[in-house]
């Protein structure tokens, strides 16, 4: 099982067989409130009728079409819809099947872009400590979560990392973006001084570091990164696999922060998790660097058999319709203050060290047990599932929650109550 202690799981499984809207159901029919949108993906809620119908209709009409040298209309339609949601001239899309593939695709596009525009010395890729960009070799190389890297050899050469932006002393119990930390972007100046800009291809960061425990960008941090990248001709990539499609109240967090990166990677919410899909949005100058002649020669030697899979495209079109019709991104902006107030009430619970909220995300850090980091959170996750009927994510001794964007106000209260009761039990 991915990222799972197999024996502990099999000793006490958490099995799911059905889902609808805000809930999963166990094989016994017990409801489980989904406080994590599955795995940060079911932003429209589960098994929404229009998405189910679109997938069924597509499966009946055309199951698969090869994306190399052939195309199908929904691939172009969905790309145009995604590009229309993105800010600035991020108006071309390359489709794949996951966030990991999207990360590796963006890094490869960055290298190839510089190579084809006469800057072949720009090969260095820069990530950030505590970053997560999936599990491909590119993603773990620029990623900054040690257990995801340490057993997997020497990874890609020519990588460096910015410092992470979290400082509990200066940021604890912030609502939204913490005031402290923009200056952490200046570390990019130091990396430029060390390596020289002529060797650096791209910087990749998550606008909110998700997997490490939901760390929002400090006020002004992403703008500062953009300025430094512009100054030195470095491409800026936002990994929006989690933050895309409404999680922070906008189609992309880039809009929330008023920053246009050169590429955005996305996945998860693009289909509300119903069919695997990921992709990379690129700005016009990047597209133009590859697609410049009418000759029948391949523009980019990269792609996946299942890029733009018809079922994924159909699911995505229906999902994007739902987001628009139900105003789900705007809804997150409206409920963010209510959510933040409700979630921060957990501050009074035992052992709580920090609480962070941004958009429709909440994270609570608590004290670790003496027998090791993550054990108390694992016990809490088990108790939440078996005793409270709720699904959460853990990261070390942090509970991270990110419910579907259709969560009601009473369900927000339910999430906080369940977390509170379990925090009482695990201390
Ligand atoms: C920011 C970010 N990038 C990439 C990924 C990888 O996505 P996937 O698991 O679809 O490969 C994730 C997954 O959680 C993510 O949070």
JSON list of C-alpha atoms in Angstrom, two decimals, residues 67-253:
[
{"chain": "A", "resi": 67, "resn": "UNK", "atom": "CA", "xyz": [-2.65, 11.08, -27.68]},
{"chain": "A", "resi": 68, "resn": "UNK", "atom": "CA", "xyz": [0.52, 10.70, -29.79]},
{"chain": "A", "resi": 69, "resn": "UNK", "atom": "CA", "xyz": [-0.19, 11.94, -33.31]},
{"chain": "A", "resi": 70, "resn": "UNK", "atom": "CA", "xyz": [-3.99, 11.73, -32.80]},
{"chain": "A", "resi": 71, "resn": "UNK", "atom": "CA", "xyz": [-6.42, 13.74, -30.74]},
{"chain": "A", "resi": 72, "resn": "UNK", "atom": "CA", "xyz": [-10.00, 13.97, -29.61]},
{"chain": "A", "resi": 73, "resn": "UNK", "atom": "CA", "xyz": [-12.13, 17.09, -29.17]},
{"chain": "A", "resi": 74, "resn": "UNK", "atom": "CA", "xyz": [-12.58, 16.83, -25.40]},
{"chain": "A", "resi": 75, "resn": "UNK", "atom": "CA", "xyz": [-8.79, 16.98, -24.91]},
{"chain": "A", "resi": 76, "resn": "UNK", "atom": "CA", "xyz": [-8.72, 20.41, -26.54]},
{"chain": "A", "resi": 77, "resn": "UNK", "atom": "CA", "xyz": [-11.96, 21.53, -24.91]},
{"chain": "A", "resi": 78, "resn": "UNK", "atom": "CA", "xyz": [-10.75, 20.70, -21.41]},
{"chain": "A", "resi": 79, "resn": "UNK", "atom": "CA", "xyz": [-7.35, 22.30, -22.04]},
{"chain": "A", "resi": 80, "resn": "UNK", "atom": "CA", "xyz": [-9.04, 25.51, -23.19]},
{"chain": "A", "resi": 81, "resn": "UNK", "atom": "CA", "xyz": [-11.29, 25.50, -20.12]},
{"chain": "A", "resi": 82, "resn": "UNK", "atom": "CA", "xyz": [-8.34, 25.03, -17.74]},
{"chain": "A", "resi": 83, "resn": "UNK", "atom": "CA", "xyz": [-6.31, 27.72, -19.52]},
{"chain": "A", "resi": 84, "resn": "UNK", "atom": "CA", "xyz": [-9.26, 30.12, -19.25]},
{"chain": "A", "resi": 85, "resn": "UNK", "atom": "CA", "xyz": [-9.19, 29.65, -15.47]},
{"chain": "A", "resi": 86, "resn": "UNK", "atom": "CA", "xyz": [-5.48, 30.46, -15.21]},
{"chain": "A", "resi": 87, "resn": "UNK", "atom": "CA", "xyz": [-4.13, 33.99, -14.83]},
{"chain": "A", "resi": 88, "resn": "UNK", "atom": "CA", "xyz": [-1.97, 35.93, -17.30]},
{"chain": "A", "resi": 89, "resn": "UNK", "atom": "CA", "xyz": [-0.78, 34.20, -20.44]},
{"chain": "A", "resi": 90, "resn": "UNK", "atom": "CA", "xyz": [-0.73, 30.72, -18.89]},
{"chain": "A", "resi": 91, "resn": "UNK", "atom": "CA", "xyz": [-2.73, 29.62, -21.89]},
{"chain": "A", "resi": 92, "resn": "UNK", "atom": "CA", "xyz": [-1.41, 26.23, -23.00]},
{"chain": "A", "resi": 93, "resn": "UNK", "atom": "CA", "xyz": [-1.85, 22.87, -21.31]},
{"chain": "A", "resi": 94, "resn": "UNK", "atom": "CA", "xyz": [0.02, 19.56, -21.42]},
{"chain": "A", "resi": 95, "resn": "UNK", "atom": "CA", "xyz": [-2.04, 16.73, -19.94]},
{"chain": "A", "resi": 96, "resn": "UNK", "atom": "CA", "xyz": [-0.86, 13.71, -17.96]},
{"chain": "A", "resi": 97, "resn": "UNK", "atom": "CA", "xyz": [-2.32, 11.49, -15.24]},
{"chain": "A", "resi": 98, "resn": "UNK", "atom": "CA", "xyz": [-1.09, 12.56, -11.81]},
{"chain": "A", "resi": 99, "resn": "UNK", "atom": "CA", "xyz": [0.59, 15.22, -9.79]},
{"chain": "A", "resi": 100, "resn": "UNK", "atom": "CA", "xyz": [3.87, 13.32, -9.90]},
{"chain": "A", "resi": 101, "resn": "UNK", "atom": "CA", "xyz": [3.80, 13.17, -13.69]},
{"chain": "A", "resi": 102, "resn": "UNK", "atom": "CA", "xyz": [2.86, 16.84, -13.78]},
{"chain": "A", "resi": 103, "resn": "UNK", "atom": "CA", "xyz": [5.89, 17.72, -11.65]},
{"chain": "A", "resi": 104, "resn": "UNK", "atom": "CA", "xyz": [8.31, 15.72, -13.76]},
{"chain": "A", "resi": 105, "resn": "UNK", "atom": "CA", "xyz": [6.73, 17.12, -16.93]},
{"chain": "A", "resi": 106, "resn": "UNK", "atom": "CA", "xyz": [7.19, 20.71, -15.76]},
{"chain": "A", "resi": 107, "resn": "UNK", "atom": "CA", "xyz": [10.82, 20.12, -14.78]},
{"chain": "A", "resi": 108, "resn": "UNK", "atom": "CA", "xyz": [11.53, 18.51, -18.17]},
{"chain": "A", "resi": 109, "resn": "UNK", "atom": "CA", "xyz": [9.80, 21.37, -20.00]},
{"chain": "A", "resi": 110, "resn": "UNK", "atom": "CA", "xyz": [11.96, 23.85, -18.03]},
{"chain": "A", "resi": 111, "resn": "UNK", "atom": "CA", "xyz": [15.17, 22.09, -19.05]},
{"chain": "A", "resi": 112, "resn": "UNK", "atom": "CA", "xyz": [14.10, 21.68, -22.67]},
{"chain": "A", "resi": 113, "resn": "UNK", "atom": "CA", "xyz": [12.93, 25.31, -22.85]},
{"chain": "A", "resi": 114, "resn": "UNK", "atom": "CA", "xyz": [16.34, 26.61, -21.89]},
{"chain": "A", "resi": 115, "resn": "UNK", "atom": "CA", "xyz": [18.09, 24.13, -24.17]},
{"chain": "A", "resi": 116, "resn": "UNK", "atom": "CA", "xyz": [15.99, 25.15, -27.18]},
{"chain": "A", "resi": 117, "resn": "UNK", "atom": "CA", "xyz": [16.35, 28.87, -26.51]},
{"chain": "A", "resi": 118, "resn": "UNK", "atom": "CA", "xyz": [20.15, 28.86, -26.43]},
{"chain": "A", "resi": 119, "resn": "UNK", "atom": "CA", "xyz": [20.63, 28.60, -22.66]},
{"chain": "A", "resi": 120, "resn": "UNK", "atom": "CA", "xyz": [21.71, 24.98, -22.39]},
{"chain": "A", "resi": 121, "resn": "UNK", "atom": "CA", "xyz": [23.85, 25.72, -19.34]},
{"chain": "A", "resi": 122, "resn": "UNK", "atom": "CA", "xyz": [20.67, 26.35, -17.35]},
{"chain": "A", "resi": 123, "resn": "UNK", "atom": "CA", "xyz": [20.20, 22.87, -15.94]},
{"chain": "A", "resi": 124, "resn": "UNK", "atom": "CA", "xyz": [19.95, 23.39, -12.20]},
{"chain": "A", "resi": 125, "resn": "UNK", "atom": "CA", "xyz": [16.55, 22.87, -10.56]},
{"chain": "A", "resi": 126, "resn": "UNK", "atom": "CA", "xyz": [15.66, 24.42, -7.24]},
{"chain": "A", "resi": 127, "resn": "UNK", "atom": "CA", "xyz": [13.01, 23.14, -4.86]},
{"chain": "A", "resi": 128, "resn": "UNK", "atom": "CA", "xyz": [12.34, 23.91, -1.22]},
{"chain": "A", "resi": 129, "resn": "UNK", "atom": "CA", "xyz": [12.83, 22.14, 2.08]},
{"chain": "A", "resi": 130, "resn": "UNK", "atom": "CA", "xyz": [9.60, 20.39, 3.18]},
{"chain": "A", "resi": 131, "resn": "UNK", "atom": "CA", "xyz": [8.26, 20.59, -0.39]},
{"chain": "A", "resi": 132, "resn": "UNK", "atom": "CA", "xyz": [6.32, 17.73, -1.99]},
{"chain": "A", "resi": 133, "resn": "UNK", "atom": "CA", "xyz": [6.13, 17.31, -5.74]},
{"chain": "A", "resi": 134, "resn": "UNK", "atom": "CA", "xyz": [5.15, 13.67, -5.99]},
{"chain": "A", "resi": 135, "resn": "UNK", "atom": "CA", "xyz": [7.26, 10.56, -6.14]},
{"chain": "A", "resi": 136, "resn": "UNK", "atom": "CA", "xyz": [8.96, 10.53, -9.56]},
{"chain": "A", "resi": 137, "resn": "UNK", "atom": "CA", "xyz": [12.72, 10.99, -9.53]},
{"chain": "A", "resi": 138, "resn": "UNK", "atom": "CA", "xyz": [12.30, 14.64, -10.54]},
{"chain": "A", "resi": 139, "resn": "UNK", "atom": "CA", "xyz": [9.70, 15.24, -7.87]},
{"chain": "A", "resi": 140, "resn": "UNK", "atom": "CA", "xyz": [11.66, 13.66, -5.02]},
{"chain": "A", "resi": 141, "resn": "UNK", "atom": "CA", "xyz": [14.85, 15.40, -6.14]},
{"chain": "A", "resi": 142, "resn": "UNK", "atom": "CA", "xyz": [13.36, 18.88, -5.84]},
{"chain": "A", "resi": 143, "resn": "UNK", "atom": "CA", "xyz": [11.14, 17.72, -2.98]},
{"chain": "A", "resi": 144, "resn": "UNK", "atom": "CA", "xyz": [12.23, 18.39, 0.56]},
{"chain": "A", "resi": 145, "resn": "UNK", "atom": "CA", "xyz": [10.74, 15.67, 2.74]},
{"chain": "A", "resi": 146, "resn": "UNK", "atom": "CA", "xyz": [13.63, 13.52, 3.91]},
{"chain": "A", "resi": 147, "resn": "UNK", "atom": "CA", "xyz": [11.97, 10.06, 4.20]},
{"chain": "A", "resi": 148, "resn": "UNK", "atom": "CA", "xyz": [10.70, 10.41, 0.63]},
{"chain": "A", "resi": 149, "resn": "UNK", "atom": "CA", "xyz": [14.29, 10.86, -0.58]},
{"chain": "A", "resi": 150, "resn": "UNK", "atom": "CA", "xyz": [16.79, 9.16, 1.64]},
{"chain": "A", "resi": 151, "resn": "UNK", "atom": "CA", "xyz": [16.49, 5.54, 0.46]},
{"chain": "A", "resi": 152, "resn": "UNK", "atom": "CA", "xyz": [16.37, 6.31, -3.24]},
{"chain": "A", "resi": 153, "resn": "UNK", "atom": "CA", "xyz": [19.95, 6.85, -4.26]},
{"chain": "A", "resi": 154, "resn": "UNK", "atom": "CA", "xyz": [21.59, 10.01, -5.48]},
{"chain": "A", "resi": 155, "resn": "UNK", "atom": "CA", "xyz": [18.48, 11.39, -7.22]},
{"chain": "A", "resi": 156, "resn": "UNK", "atom": "CA", "xyz": [18.87, 13.99, -10.00]},
{"chain": "A", "resi": 157, "resn": "UNK", "atom": "CA", "xyz": [22.16, 15.87, -10.08]},
{"chain": "A", "resi": 158, "resn": "UNK", "atom": "CA", "xyz": [22.28, 19.66, -9.98]},
{"chain": "A", "resi": 159, "resn": "UNK", "atom": "CA", "xyz": [19.53, 20.27, -7.45]},
{"chain": "A", "resi": 160, "resn": "UNK", "atom": "CA", "xyz": [19.40, 22.79, -4.62]},
{"chain": "A", "resi": 161, "resn": "UNK", "atom": "CA", "xyz": [16.75, 23.82, -2.12]},
{"chain": "A", "resi": 162, "resn": "UNK", "atom": "CA", "xyz": [15.39, 27.03, -0.67]},
{"chain": "A", "resi": 163, "resn": "UNK", "atom": "CA", "xyz": [14.72, 27.03, 3.07]},
{"chain": "A", "resi": 164, "resn": "UNK", "atom": "CA", "xyz": [11.15, 26.28, 4.12]},
{"chain": "A", "resi": 165, "resn": "UNK", "atom": "CA", "xyz": [9.05, 29.16, 5.36]},
{"chain": "A", "resi": 166, "resn": "UNK", "atom": "CA", "xyz": [7.82, 27.83, 8.70]},
{"chain": "A", "resi": 167, "resn": "UNK", "atom": "CA", "xyz": [8.85, 29.40, 12.00]},
{"chain": "A", "resi": 168, "resn": "UNK", "atom": "CA", "xyz": [6.60, 28.47, 14.89]},
{"chain": "A", "resi": 169, "resn": "UNK", "atom": "CA", "xyz": [7.91, 31.19, 17.16]},
{"chain": "A", "resi": 170, "resn": "UNK", "atom": "CA", "xyz": [7.05, 33.88, 14.67]},
{"chain": "A", "resi": 171, "resn": "UNK", "atom": "CA", "xyz": [3.97, 32.39, 13.01]},
{"chain": "A", "resi": 172, "resn": "UNK", "atom": "CA", "xyz": [2.07, 30.23, 15.52]},
{"chain": "A", "resi": 173, "resn": "UNK", "atom": "CA", "xyz": [-1.73, 30.37, 15.34]},
{"chain": "A", "resi": 174, "resn": "UNK", "atom": "CA", "xyz": [-1.84, 32.54, 12.21]},
{"chain": "A", "resi": 175, "resn": "UNK", "atom": "CA", "xyz": [-5.06, 32.70, 10.26]},
{"chain": "A", "resi": 176, "resn": "UNK", "atom": "CA", "xyz": [-4.30, 32.80, 6.56]},
{"chain": "A", "resi": 177, "resn": "UNK", "atom": "CA", "xyz": [-0.84, 33.85, 5.36]},
{"chain": "A", "resi": 178, "resn": "UNK", "atom": "CA", "xyz": [1.57, 34.56, 8.23]},
{"chain": "A", "resi": 179, "resn": "UNK", "atom": "CA", "xyz": [3.01, 38.06, 8.38]},
{"chain": "A", "resi": 180, "resn": "UNK", "atom": "CA", "xyz": [6.53, 36.80, 8.98]},
{"chain": "A", "resi": 181, "resn": "UNK", "atom": "CA", "xyz": [8.63, 35.04, 6.38]},
{"chain": "A", "resi": 182, "resn": "UNK", "atom": "CA", "xyz": [8.73, 36.89, 3.02]},
{"chain": "A", "resi": 183, "resn": "UNK", "atom": "CA", "xyz": [12.46, 37.36, 3.53]},
{"chain": "A", "resi": 184, "resn": "UNK", "atom": "CA", "xyz": [12.94, 33.58, 3.25]},
{"chain": "A", "resi": 185, "resn": "UNK", "atom": "CA", "xyz": [12.58, 34.12, -0.53]},
{"chain": "A", "resi": 186, "resn": "UNK", "atom": "CA", "xyz": [15.83, 36.09, -0.48]},
{"chain": "A", "resi": 187, "resn": "UNK", "atom": "CA", "xyz": [17.66, 32.78, -0.07]},
{"chain": "A", "resi": 188, "resn": "UNK", "atom": "CA", "xyz": [17.24, 32.50, -3.84]},
{"chain": "A", "resi": 189, "resn": "UNK", "atom": "CA", "xyz": [19.65, 35.42, -4.18]},
{"chain": "A", "resi": 190, "resn": "UNK", "atom": "CA", "xyz": [22.19, 33.41, -2.20]},
{"chain": "A", "resi": 191, "resn": "UNK", "atom": "CA", "xyz": [21.70, 30.36, -4.44]},
{"chain": "A", "resi": 192, "resn": "UNK", "atom": "CA", "xyz": [22.20, 32.57, -7.50]},
{"chain": "A", "resi": 193, "resn": "UNK", "atom": "CA", "xyz": [25.37, 33.96, -5.95]},
{"chain": "A", "resi": 194, "resn": "UNK", "atom": "CA", "xyz": [26.59, 30.41, -5.28]},
{"chain": "A", "resi": 195, "resn": "UNK", "atom": "CA", "xyz": [25.70, 28.70, -8.55]},
{"chain": "A", "resi": 196, "resn": "UNK", "atom": "CA", "xyz": [25.37, 31.68, -10.95]},
{"chain": "A", "resi": 197, "resn": "UNK", "atom": "CA", "xyz": [22.07, 32.40, -12.67]},
{"chain": "A", "resi": 198, "resn": "UNK", "atom": "CA", "xyz": [23.41, 31.02, -15.95]},
{"chain": "A", "resi": 199, "resn": "UNK", "atom": "CA", "xyz": [23.21, 27.51, -14.45]},
{"chain": "A", "resi": 200, "resn": "UNK", "atom": "CA", "xyz": [19.72, 27.72, -12.99]},
{"chain": "A", "resi": 201, "resn": "UNK", "atom": "CA", "xyz": [16.70, 26.55, -15.00]},
{"chain": "A", "resi": 202, "resn": "UNK", "atom": "CA", "xyz": [13.77, 26.78, -12.63]},
{"chain": "A", "resi": 203, "resn": "UNK", "atom": "CA", "xyz": [12.44, 27.10, -9.12]},
{"chain": "A", "resi": 204, "resn": "UNK", "atom": "CA", "xyz": [9.47, 24.97, -8.07]},
{"chain": "A", "resi": 205, "resn": "UNK", "atom": "CA", "xyz": [7.37, 25.61, -4.95]},
{"chain": "A", "resi": 206, "resn": "UNK", "atom": "CA", "xyz": [3.91, 24.86, -3.66]},
{"chain": "A", "resi": 207, "resn": "UNK", "atom": "CA", "xyz": [1.99, 28.08, -2.93]},
{"chain": "A", "resi": 208, "resn": "UNK", "atom": "CA", "xyz": [0.90, 26.28, 0.24]},
{"chain": "A", "resi": 209, "resn": "UNK", "atom": "CA", "xyz": [3.16, 23.42, 1.28]},
{"chain": "A", "resi": 210, "resn": "UNK", "atom": "CA", "xyz": [0.53, 20.69, 1.71]},
{"chain": "A", "resi": 211, "resn": "UNK", "atom": "CA", "xyz": [1.97, 17.28, 2.45]},
{"chain": "A", "resi": 212, "resn": "UNK", "atom": "CA", "xyz": [4.35, 18.53, 5.12]},
{"chain": "A", "resi": 213, "resn": "UNK", "atom": "CA", "xyz": [1.39, 19.76, 7.16]},
{"chain": "A", "resi": 214, "resn": "UNK", "atom": "CA", "xyz": [-0.24, 22.72, 5.40]},
{"chain": "A", "resi": 215, "resn": "UNK", "atom": "CA", "xyz": [2.14, 25.66, 5.61]},
{"chain": "A", "resi": 216, "resn": "UNK", "atom": "CA", "xyz": [0.73, 28.74, 3.87]},
{"chain": "A", "resi": 217, "resn": "UNK", "atom": "CA", "xyz": [3.07, 31.10, 2.02]},
{"chain": "A", "resi": 218, "resn": "UNK", "atom": "CA", "xyz": [4.04, 34.13, 4.13]},
{"chain": "A", "resi": 219, "resn": "UNK", "atom": "CA", "xyz": [2.61, 37.49, 3.01]},
{"chain": "A", "resi": 220, "resn": "UNK", "atom": "CA", "xyz": [4.67, 38.76, 0.06]},
{"chain": "A", "resi": 221, "resn": "UNK", "atom": "CA", "xyz": [6.84, 35.63, -0.24]},
{"chain": "A", "resi": 222, "resn": "UNK", "atom": "CA", "xyz": [5.67, 34.45, -3.65]},
{"chain": "A", "resi": 223, "resn": "UNK", "atom": "CA", "xyz": [5.86, 37.97, -5.14]},
{"chain": "A", "resi": 224, "resn": "UNK", "atom": "CA", "xyz": [9.42, 38.21, -3.94]},
{"chain": "A", "resi": 225, "resn": "UNK", "atom": "CA", "xyz": [10.29, 34.86, -5.52]},
{"chain": "A", "resi": 226, "resn": "UNK", "atom": "CA", "xyz": [8.75, 36.06, -8.79]},
{"chain": "A", "resi": 227, "resn": "UNK", "atom": "CA", "xyz": [10.84, 39.24, -8.71]},
{"chain": "A", "resi": 228, "resn": "UNK", "atom": "CA", "xyz": [14.08, 37.37, -8.13]},
{"chain": "A", "resi": 229, "resn": "UNK", "atom": "CA", "xyz": [13.27, 34.82, -10.86]},
{"chain": "A", "resi": 230, "resn": "UNK", "atom": "CA", "xyz": [12.52, 37.67, -13.28]},
{"chain": "A", "resi": 231, "resn": "UNK", "atom": "CA", "xyz": [15.76, 39.42, -12.40]},
{"chain": "A", "resi": 232, "resn": "UNK", "atom": "CA", "xyz": [17.81, 36.33, -13.32]},
{"chain": "A", "resi": 233, "resn": "UNK", "atom": "CA", "xyz": [15.78, 34.69, -16.11]},
{"chain": "A", "resi": 234, "resn": "UNK", "atom": "CA", "xyz": [14.80, 31.72, -13.93]},
{"chain": "A", "resi": 235, "resn": "UNK", "atom": "CA", "xyz": [11.49, 29.99, -14.62]},
{"chain": "A", "resi": 236, "resn": "UNK", "atom": "CA", "xyz": [9.07, 29.91, -11.69]},
{"chain": "A", "resi": 237, "resn": "UNK", "atom": "CA", "xyz": [6.85, 26.83, -11.33]},
{"chain": "A", "resi": 238, "resn": "UNK", "atom": "CA", "xyz": [3.94, 26.68, -8.90]},
{"chain": "A", "resi": 239, "resn": "UNK", "atom": "CA", "xyz": [2.92, 23.17, -7.91]},
{"chain": "A", "resi": 240, "resn": "UNK", "atom": "CA", "xyz": [-0.83, 23.64, -7.55]},
{"chain": "A", "resi": 241, "resn": "UNK", "atom": "CA", "xyz": [-1.71, 19.96, -7.35]},
{"chain": "A", "resi": 242, "resn": "UNK", "atom": "CA", "xyz": [-3.40, 20.70, -4.01]},
{"chain": "A", "resi": 243, "resn": "UNK", "atom": "CA", "xyz": [-4.08, 24.42, -4.25]},
{"chain": "A", "resi": 244, "resn": "UNK", "atom": "CA", "xyz": [-5.62, 24.25, -7.73]},
{"chain": "A", "resi": 245, "resn": "UNK", "atom": "CA", "xyz": [-9.37, 24.15, -8.28]},
{"chain": "A", "resi": 246, "resn": "UNK", "atom": "CA", "xyz": [-10.64, 26.14, -5.38]},
{"chain": "A", "resi": 247, "resn": "UNK", "atom": "CA", "xyz": [-8.79, 24.96, -2.29]},
{"chain": "A", "resi": 248, "resn": "UNK", "atom": "CA", "xyz": [-7.63, 28.51, -1.54]},
{"chain": "A", "resi": 249, "resn": "UNK", "atom": "CA", "xyz": [-10.73, 30.21, -2.96]},
{"chain": "A", "resi": 250, "resn": "UNK", "atom": "CA", "xyz": [-9.55, 30.63, -6.55]},
{"chain": "A", "resi": 251, "resn": "UNK", "atom": "CA", "xyz": [-9.10, 28.39, -9.55]},
{"chain": "A", "resi": 252, "resn": "UNK", "atom": "CA", "xyz": [-5.39, 28.68, -8.84]},
{"chain": "A", "resi": 253, "resn": "UNK", "atom": "CA", "xyz": [-3.57, 30.09, -5.83]}
]
